CSV table of C-alpha atoms and ligand atoms in Angstrom, one decimal:
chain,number,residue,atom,x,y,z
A,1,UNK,CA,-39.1,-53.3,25.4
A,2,UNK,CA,-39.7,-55.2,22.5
A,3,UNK,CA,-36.6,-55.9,20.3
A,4,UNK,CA,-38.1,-54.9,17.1
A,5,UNK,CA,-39.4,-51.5,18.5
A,6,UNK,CA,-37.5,-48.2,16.2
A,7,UNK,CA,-35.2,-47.0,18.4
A,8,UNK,CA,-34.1,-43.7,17.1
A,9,UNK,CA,-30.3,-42.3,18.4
A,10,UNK,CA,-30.1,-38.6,18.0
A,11,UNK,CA,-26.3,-38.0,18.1
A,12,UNK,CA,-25.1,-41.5,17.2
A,13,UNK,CA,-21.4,-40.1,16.0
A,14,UNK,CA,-20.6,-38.7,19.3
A,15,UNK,CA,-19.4,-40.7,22.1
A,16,UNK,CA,-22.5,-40.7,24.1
A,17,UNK,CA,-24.5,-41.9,20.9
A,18,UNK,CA,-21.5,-44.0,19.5
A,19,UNK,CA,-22.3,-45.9,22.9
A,20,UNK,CA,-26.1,-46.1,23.1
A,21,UNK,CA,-25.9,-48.0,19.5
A,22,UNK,CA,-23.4,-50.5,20.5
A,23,UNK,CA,-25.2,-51.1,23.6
A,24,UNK,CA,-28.6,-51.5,21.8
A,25,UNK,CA,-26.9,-53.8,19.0
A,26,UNK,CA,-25.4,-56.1,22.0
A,27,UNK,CA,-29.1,-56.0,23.5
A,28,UNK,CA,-30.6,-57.3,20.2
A,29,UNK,CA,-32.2,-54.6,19.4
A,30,UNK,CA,-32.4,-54.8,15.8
A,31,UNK,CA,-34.1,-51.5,14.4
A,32,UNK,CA,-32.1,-48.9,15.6
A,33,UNK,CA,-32.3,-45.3,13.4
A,34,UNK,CA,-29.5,-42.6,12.6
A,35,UNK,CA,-29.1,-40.3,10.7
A,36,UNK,CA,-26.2,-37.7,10.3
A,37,UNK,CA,-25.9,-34.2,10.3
A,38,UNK,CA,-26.3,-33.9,7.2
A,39,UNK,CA,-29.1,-35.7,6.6
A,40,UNK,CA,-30.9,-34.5,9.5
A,41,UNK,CA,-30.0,-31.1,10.7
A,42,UNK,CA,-31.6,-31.5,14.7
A,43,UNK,CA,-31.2,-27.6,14.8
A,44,UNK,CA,-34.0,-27.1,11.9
A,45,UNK,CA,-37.5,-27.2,13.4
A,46,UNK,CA,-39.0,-27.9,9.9
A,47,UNK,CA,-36.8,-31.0,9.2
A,48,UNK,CA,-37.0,-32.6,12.5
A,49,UNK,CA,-41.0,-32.5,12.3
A,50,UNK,CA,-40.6,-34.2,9.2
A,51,UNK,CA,-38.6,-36.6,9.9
A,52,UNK,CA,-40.5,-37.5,13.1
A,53,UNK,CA,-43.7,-37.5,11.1
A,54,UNK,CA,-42.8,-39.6,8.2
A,55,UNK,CA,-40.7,-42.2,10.5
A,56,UNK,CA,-42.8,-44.3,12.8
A,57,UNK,CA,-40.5,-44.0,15.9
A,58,UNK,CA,-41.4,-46.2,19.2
A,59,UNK,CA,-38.6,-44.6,21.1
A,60,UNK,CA,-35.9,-42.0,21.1
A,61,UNK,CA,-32.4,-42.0,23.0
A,62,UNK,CA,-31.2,-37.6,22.7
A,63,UNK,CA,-27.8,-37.7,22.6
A,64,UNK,CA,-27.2,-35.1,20.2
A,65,UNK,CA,-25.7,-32.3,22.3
A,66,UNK,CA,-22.9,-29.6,21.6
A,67,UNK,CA,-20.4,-30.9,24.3
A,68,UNK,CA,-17.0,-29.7,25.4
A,69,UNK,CA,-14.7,-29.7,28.3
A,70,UNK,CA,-14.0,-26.0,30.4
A,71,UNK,CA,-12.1,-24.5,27.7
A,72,UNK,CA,-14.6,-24.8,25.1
A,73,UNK,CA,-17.7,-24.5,27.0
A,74,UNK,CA,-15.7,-21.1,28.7
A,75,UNK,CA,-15.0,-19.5,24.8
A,76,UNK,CA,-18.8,-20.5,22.8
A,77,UNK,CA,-21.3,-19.8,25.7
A,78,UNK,CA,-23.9,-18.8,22.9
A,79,UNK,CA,-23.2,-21.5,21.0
A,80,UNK,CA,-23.6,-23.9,24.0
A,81,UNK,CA,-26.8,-22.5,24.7
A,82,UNK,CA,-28.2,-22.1,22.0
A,83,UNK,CA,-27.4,-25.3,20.4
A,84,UNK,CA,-28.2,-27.2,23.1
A,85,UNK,CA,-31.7,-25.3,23.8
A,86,UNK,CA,-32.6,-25.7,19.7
A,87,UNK,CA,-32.0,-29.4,19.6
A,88,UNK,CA,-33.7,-31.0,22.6
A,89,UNK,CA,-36.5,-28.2,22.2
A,90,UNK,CA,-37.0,-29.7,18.4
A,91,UNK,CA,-36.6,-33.2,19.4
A,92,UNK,CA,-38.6,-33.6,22.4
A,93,UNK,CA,-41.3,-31.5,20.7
A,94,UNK,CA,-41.8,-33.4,17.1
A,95,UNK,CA,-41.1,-36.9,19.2
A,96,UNK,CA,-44.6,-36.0,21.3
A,97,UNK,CA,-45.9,-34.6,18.5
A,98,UNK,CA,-45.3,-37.9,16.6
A,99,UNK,CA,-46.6,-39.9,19.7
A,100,UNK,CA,-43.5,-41.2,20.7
A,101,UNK,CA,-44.0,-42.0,24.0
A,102,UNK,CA,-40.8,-43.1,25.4
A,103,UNK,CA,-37.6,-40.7,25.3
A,104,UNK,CA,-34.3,-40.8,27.4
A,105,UNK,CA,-33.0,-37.4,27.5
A,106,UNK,CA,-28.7,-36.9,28.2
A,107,UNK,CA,-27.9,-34.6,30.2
A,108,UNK,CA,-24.9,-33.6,32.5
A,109,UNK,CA,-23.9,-33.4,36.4
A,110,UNK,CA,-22.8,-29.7,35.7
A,111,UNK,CA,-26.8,-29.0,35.9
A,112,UNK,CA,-26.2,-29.2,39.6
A,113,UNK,CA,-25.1,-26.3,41.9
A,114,UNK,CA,-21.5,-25.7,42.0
A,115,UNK,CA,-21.4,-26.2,45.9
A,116,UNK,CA,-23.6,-29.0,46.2
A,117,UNK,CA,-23.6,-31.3,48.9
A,118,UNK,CA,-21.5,-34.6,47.9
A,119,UNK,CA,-22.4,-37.0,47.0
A,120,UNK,CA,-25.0,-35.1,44.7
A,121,UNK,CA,-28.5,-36.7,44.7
A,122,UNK,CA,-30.6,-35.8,42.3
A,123,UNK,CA,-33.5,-33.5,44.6
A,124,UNK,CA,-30.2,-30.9,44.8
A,125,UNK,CA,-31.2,-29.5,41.3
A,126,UNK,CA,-32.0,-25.8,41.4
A,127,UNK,CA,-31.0,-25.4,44.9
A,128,UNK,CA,-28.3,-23.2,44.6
A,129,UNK,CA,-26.2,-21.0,41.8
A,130,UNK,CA,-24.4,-22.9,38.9
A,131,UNK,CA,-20.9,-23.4,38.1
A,132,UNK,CA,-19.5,-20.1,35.7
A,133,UNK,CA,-17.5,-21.7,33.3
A,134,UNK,CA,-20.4,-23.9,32.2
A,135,UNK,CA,-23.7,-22.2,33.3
A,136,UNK,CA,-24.7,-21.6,29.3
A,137,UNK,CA,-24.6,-25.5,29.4
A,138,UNK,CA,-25.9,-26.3,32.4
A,139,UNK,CA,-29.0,-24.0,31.8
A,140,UNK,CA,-30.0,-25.4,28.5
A,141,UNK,CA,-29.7,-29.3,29.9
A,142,UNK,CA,-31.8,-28.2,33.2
A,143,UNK,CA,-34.2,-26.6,30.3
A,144,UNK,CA,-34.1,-29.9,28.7
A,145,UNK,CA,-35.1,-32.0,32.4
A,146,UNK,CA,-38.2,-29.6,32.3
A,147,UNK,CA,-39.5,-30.0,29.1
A,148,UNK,CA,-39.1,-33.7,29.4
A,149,UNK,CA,-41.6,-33.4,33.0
A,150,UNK,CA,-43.9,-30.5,31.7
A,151,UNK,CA,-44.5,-33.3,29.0
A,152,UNK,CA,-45.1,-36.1,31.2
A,153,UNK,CA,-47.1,-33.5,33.6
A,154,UNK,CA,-49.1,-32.2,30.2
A,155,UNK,CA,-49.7,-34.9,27.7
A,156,UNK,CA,-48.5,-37.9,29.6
A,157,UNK,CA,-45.9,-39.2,28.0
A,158,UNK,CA,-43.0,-41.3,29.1
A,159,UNK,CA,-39.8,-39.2,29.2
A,160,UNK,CA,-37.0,-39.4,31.1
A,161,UNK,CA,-33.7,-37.9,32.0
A,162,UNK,CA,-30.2,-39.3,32.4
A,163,UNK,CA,-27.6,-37.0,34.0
A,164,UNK,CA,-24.0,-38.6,33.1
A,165,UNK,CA,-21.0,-38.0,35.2
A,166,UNK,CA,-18.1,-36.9,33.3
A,167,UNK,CA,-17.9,-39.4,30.5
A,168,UNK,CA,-14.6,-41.0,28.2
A,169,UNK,CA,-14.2,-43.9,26.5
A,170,UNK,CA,-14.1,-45.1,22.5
A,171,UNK,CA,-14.7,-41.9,19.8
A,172,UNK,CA,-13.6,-39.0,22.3
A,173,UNK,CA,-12.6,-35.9,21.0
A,174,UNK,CA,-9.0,-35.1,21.6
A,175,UNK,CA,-8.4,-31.8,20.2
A,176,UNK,CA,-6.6,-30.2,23.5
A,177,UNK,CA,-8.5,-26.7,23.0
A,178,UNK,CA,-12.2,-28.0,23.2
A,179,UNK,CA,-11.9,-31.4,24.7
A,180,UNK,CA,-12.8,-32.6,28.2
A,181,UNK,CA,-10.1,-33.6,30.9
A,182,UNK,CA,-9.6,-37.3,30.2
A,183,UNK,CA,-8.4,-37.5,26.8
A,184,UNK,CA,-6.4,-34.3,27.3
A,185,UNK,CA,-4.4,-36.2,29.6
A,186,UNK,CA,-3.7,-38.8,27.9
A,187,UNK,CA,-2.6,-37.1,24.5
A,188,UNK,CA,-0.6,-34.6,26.7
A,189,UNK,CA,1.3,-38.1,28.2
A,190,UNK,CA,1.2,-39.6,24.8
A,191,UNK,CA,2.8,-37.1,23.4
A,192,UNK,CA,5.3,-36.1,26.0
A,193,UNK,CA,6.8,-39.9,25.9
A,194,UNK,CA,6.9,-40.1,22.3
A,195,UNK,CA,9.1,-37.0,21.9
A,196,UNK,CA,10.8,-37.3,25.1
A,197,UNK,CA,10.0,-34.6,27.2
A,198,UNK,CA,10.9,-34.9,31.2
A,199,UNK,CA,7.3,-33.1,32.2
A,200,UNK,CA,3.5,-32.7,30.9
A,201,UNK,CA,1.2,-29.8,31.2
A,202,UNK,CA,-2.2,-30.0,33.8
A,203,UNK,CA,-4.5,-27.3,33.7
A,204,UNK,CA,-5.4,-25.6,37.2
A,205,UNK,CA,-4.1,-26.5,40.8
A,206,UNK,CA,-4.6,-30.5,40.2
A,207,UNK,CA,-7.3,-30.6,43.4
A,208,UNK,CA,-10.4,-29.9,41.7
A,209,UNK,CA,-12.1,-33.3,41.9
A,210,UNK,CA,-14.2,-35.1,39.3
A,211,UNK,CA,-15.5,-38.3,38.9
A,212,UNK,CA,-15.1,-40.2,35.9
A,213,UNK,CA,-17.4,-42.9,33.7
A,214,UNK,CA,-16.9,-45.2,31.3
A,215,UNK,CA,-19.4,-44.4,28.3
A,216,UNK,CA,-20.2,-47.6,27.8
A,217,UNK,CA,-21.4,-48.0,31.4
A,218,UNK,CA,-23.4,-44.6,30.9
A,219,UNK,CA,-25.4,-46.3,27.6
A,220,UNK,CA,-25.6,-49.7,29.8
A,221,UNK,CA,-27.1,-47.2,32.6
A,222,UNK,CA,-29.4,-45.9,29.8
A,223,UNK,CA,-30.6,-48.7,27.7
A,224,UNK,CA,-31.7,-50.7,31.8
A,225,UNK,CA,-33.7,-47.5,32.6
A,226,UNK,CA,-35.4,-48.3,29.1
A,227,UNK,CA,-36.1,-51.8,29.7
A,228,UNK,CA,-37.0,-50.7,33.7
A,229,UNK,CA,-39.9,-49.3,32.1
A,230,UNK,CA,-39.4,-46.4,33.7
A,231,UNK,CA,-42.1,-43.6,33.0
A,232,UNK,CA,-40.0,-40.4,33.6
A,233,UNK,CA,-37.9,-38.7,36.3
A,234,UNK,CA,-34.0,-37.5,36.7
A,235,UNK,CA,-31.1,-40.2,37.4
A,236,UNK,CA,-27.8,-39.9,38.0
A,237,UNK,CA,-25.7,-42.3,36.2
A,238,UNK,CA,-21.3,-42.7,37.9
A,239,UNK,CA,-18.9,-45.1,39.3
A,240,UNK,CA,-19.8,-43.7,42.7
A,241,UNK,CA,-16.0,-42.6,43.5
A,242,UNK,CA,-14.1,-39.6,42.4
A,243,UNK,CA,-10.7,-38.9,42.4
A,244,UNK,CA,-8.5,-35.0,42.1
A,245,UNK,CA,-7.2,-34.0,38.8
A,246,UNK,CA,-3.6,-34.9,39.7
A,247,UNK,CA,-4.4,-38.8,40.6
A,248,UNK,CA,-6.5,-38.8,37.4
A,249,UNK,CA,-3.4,-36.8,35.6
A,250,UNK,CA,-1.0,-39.8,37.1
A,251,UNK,CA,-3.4,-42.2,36.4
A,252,UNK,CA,-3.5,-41.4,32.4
A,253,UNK,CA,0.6,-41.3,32.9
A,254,UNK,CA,0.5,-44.6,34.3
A,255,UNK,CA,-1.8,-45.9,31.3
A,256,UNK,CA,0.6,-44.6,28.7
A,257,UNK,CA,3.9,-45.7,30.5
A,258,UNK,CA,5.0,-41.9,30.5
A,259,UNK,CA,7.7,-41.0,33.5
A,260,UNK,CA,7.9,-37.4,34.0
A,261,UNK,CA,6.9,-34.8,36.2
A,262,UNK,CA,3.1,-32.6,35.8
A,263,UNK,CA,3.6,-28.8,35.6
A,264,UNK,CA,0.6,-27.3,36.7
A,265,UNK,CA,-0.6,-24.7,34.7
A,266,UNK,CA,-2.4,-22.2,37.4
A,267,UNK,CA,-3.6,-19.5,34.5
A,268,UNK,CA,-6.2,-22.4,33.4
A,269,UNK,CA,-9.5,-22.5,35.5
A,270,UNK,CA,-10.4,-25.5,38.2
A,271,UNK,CA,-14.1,-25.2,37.7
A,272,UNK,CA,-16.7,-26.8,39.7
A,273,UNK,CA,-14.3,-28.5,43.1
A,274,UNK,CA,-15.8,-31.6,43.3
A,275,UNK,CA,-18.8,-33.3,40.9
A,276,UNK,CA,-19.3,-36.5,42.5
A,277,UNK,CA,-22.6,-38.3,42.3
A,278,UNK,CA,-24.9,-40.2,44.1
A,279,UNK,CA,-26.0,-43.0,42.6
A,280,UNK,CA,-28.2,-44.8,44.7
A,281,UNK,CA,-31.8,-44.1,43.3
A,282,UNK,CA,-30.0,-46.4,39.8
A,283,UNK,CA,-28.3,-49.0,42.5
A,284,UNK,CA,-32.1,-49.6,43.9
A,285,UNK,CA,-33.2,-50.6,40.5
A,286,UNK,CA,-30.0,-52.8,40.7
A,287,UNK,CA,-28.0,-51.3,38.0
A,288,UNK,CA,-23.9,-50.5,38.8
A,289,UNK,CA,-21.2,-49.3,36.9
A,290,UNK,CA,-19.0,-52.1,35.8
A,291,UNK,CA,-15.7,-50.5,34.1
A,292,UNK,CA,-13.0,-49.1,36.6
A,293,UNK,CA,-10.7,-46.2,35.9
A,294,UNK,CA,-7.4,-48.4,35.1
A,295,UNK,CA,-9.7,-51.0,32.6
A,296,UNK,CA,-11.3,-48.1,31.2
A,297,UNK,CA,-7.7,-46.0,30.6
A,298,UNK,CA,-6.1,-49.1,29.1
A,299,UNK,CA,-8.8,-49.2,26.6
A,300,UNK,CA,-9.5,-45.8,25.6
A,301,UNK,CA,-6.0,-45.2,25.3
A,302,UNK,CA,-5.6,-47.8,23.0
A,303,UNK,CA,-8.5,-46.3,21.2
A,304,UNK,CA,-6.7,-43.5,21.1
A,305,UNK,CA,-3.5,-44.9,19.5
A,306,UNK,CA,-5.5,-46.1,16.8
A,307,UNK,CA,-6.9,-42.4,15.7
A,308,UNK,CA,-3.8,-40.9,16.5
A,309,UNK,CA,-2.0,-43.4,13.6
A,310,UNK,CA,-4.6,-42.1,11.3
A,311,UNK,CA,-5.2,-38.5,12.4
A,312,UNK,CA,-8.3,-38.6,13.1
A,313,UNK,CA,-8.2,-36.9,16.6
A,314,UNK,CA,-10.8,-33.5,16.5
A,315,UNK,CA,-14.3,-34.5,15.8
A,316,UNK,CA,-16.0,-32.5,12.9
B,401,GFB,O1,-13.5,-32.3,31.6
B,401,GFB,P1,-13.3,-30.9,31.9
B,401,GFB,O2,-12.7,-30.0,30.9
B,401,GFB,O3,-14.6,-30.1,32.4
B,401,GFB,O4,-12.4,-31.0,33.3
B,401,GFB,P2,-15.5,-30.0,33.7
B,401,GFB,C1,-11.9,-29.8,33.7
B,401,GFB,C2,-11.0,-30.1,35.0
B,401,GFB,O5,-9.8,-30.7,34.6
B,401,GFB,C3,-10.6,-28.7,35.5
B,401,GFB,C4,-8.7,-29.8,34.7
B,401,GFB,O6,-10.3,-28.8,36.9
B,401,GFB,C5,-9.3,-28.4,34.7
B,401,GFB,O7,-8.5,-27.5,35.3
B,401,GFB,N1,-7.7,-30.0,33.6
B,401,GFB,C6,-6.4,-30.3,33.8
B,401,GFB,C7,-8.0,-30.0,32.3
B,401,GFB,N2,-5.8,-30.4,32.6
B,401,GFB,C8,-6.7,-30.2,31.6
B,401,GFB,C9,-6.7,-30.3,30.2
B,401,GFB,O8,-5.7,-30.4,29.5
B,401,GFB,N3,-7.9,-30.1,29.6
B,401,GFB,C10,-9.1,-30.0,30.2
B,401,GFB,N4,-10.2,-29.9,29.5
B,401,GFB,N5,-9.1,-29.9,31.6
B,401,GFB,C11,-17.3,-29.9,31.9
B,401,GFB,C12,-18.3,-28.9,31.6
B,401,GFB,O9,-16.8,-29.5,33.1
B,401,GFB,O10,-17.8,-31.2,32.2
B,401,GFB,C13,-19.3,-29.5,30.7
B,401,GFB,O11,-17.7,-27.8,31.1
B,401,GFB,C14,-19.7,-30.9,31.0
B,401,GFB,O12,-20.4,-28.6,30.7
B,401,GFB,C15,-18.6,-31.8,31.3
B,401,GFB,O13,-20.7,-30.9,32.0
B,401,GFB,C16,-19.0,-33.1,31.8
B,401,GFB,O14,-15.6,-31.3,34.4
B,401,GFB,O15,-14.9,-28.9,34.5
């Protein structure tokens, strides 16, 4: 891919999109587009036609997705859909419309059934019922995967689809009602230390299992697919290796030098048992995940330390 080529980043202040642009900057990709919220609302049909229209985009990265961990995605299943649905629907549609002709679309392994064979390869999609606490969720990504092949099928463009294992790292949200697992934990222990308590609250029995990835390994995942030249399908991006809620939970402990004892909180959900990935169709193209769990703690907990200081924990 040439390094001049416009690169447009739907969603660059999340995490996922937060990623993509670091990764594309390190890459030397020099023309990379974003725009925020409010200067491009991606639910607005009208504006994103526009601004596809007027922009002279090569390529887009979709990241822009209303996220949230089994709390959150439990309590706004309409807004999960329907967010989710509204966006990729506008993007990938002005984006082919525009002749864009390359599009990496980010999705989620929650689009897979909730008792899938493990490791999950990616011909399991559709093969068996979804996972309740997140079917809104799942449903509009897995509407997302097929608008991206009826594309490729209809007009033949390029567009392909990305499905993440449960991601952390750098700009995580870490409000405790909406956030995912990961950065609960490690507020929960950062908090617990710093005003002494002896234990720390973990949702559910602690055996669900889940399998966790360093964002910046997901956009590394990403941005190789792009350069692959890859002209479409689904791949799973993960580490390859999952681990049960309570090693994760003593795991974040261990990152934030926190002592005490978990209290598992049993009137909170599990969700899906295990979410672990297979990865191989990536590893044959010779891409691997290159951050591990403790690495990846240290660092997102410091990143975490240094919102925290300035209160800026709940994204807006
Ligand atoms: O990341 P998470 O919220 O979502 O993880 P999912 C949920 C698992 O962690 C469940 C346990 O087994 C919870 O019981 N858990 C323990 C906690 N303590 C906590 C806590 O303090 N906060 C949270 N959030 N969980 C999401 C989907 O599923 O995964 C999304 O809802 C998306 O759609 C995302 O796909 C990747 O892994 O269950």
């Amino acid at each position: 891919m040439d390094k001049s080529a416009r690169i447009f980043v739907a969603g660059h202040r999340g995490m996922a999109g937060s990623a993509l642009v670091r990764n594309l900057a390190t890459r030397g990709y020099y023309n990379v587009i974003t725009r925020s919220r409010s200067e491009l609302d991606l639910t607005n049909q009208v504006a994103v036609e526009e601004f596809f229209r007027d922009g002279a985009i090569d390529v887009v990265l979709l990241a822009a997705a209303k996220v949230g961990g089994i709390l959150a995605n439990e309590s706004y299943p309409g807004d999960f859909l329907y967010t989710n649905l509204i966006i990729e629907a506008n993007v990938i549609h002005a984006a082919y419309r525009a002749g864009v002709q390359r599009l990496v679309f980010l999705g989620s392994s929650c689009i897979y059934p909730r008792e899938c064979q493990q490791p999950i390869k990616e011909d399991y999609l559709l093969t068996g019922p979804l996972e309740k606490t997140n079917e809104p969720y799942a449903i509009a990504k897995i509407a997302g995967i097929k608008l991206c092949e009826a594309f490729n099928y209809q007009y033949g463009t390029q567009y392909l689809s990305v499905m993440p294992t449960n991601l952390y790292g750098p700009n995580d949200n870490y409000d405790l009602k909406t956030s995912h697992v990961l950065p609960a934990l490690l507020r929960k222990a950062h908090e617990a230390k710093v005003s002494g308590a002896d234990s720390m609250t973990v949702w559910g029995t602690g055996r669900a299992r889940r399998e966790l990835l360093h964002v910046d390994d997901m956009a590394d995942a990403a941005v190789f697919l792009l350069e692959s030249e890859i002209s479409g399908g689904l791949y799973n991006v993960g580490c390859g290796a999952d681990v049960t809620i309570e090693e994760l939970a003593r795991a974040a402990m261990r990152a934030v030098d926190f002592e005490g004892r978990i209290e598992f909180d049993a009137s909170k959900p599990d969700g899906t048992p295990q979410k672990l990935l297979d990865v191989s169709k990536l590893a044959e193209l010779g891409w691997r995940a290159k951050i591990g769990l403790v690495d990846g703690l240290a660092s997102t907990y410091r990143d975490f330390l240094r919102r925290y200081e300035s209160r800026v924990l709940e994204r807006a």
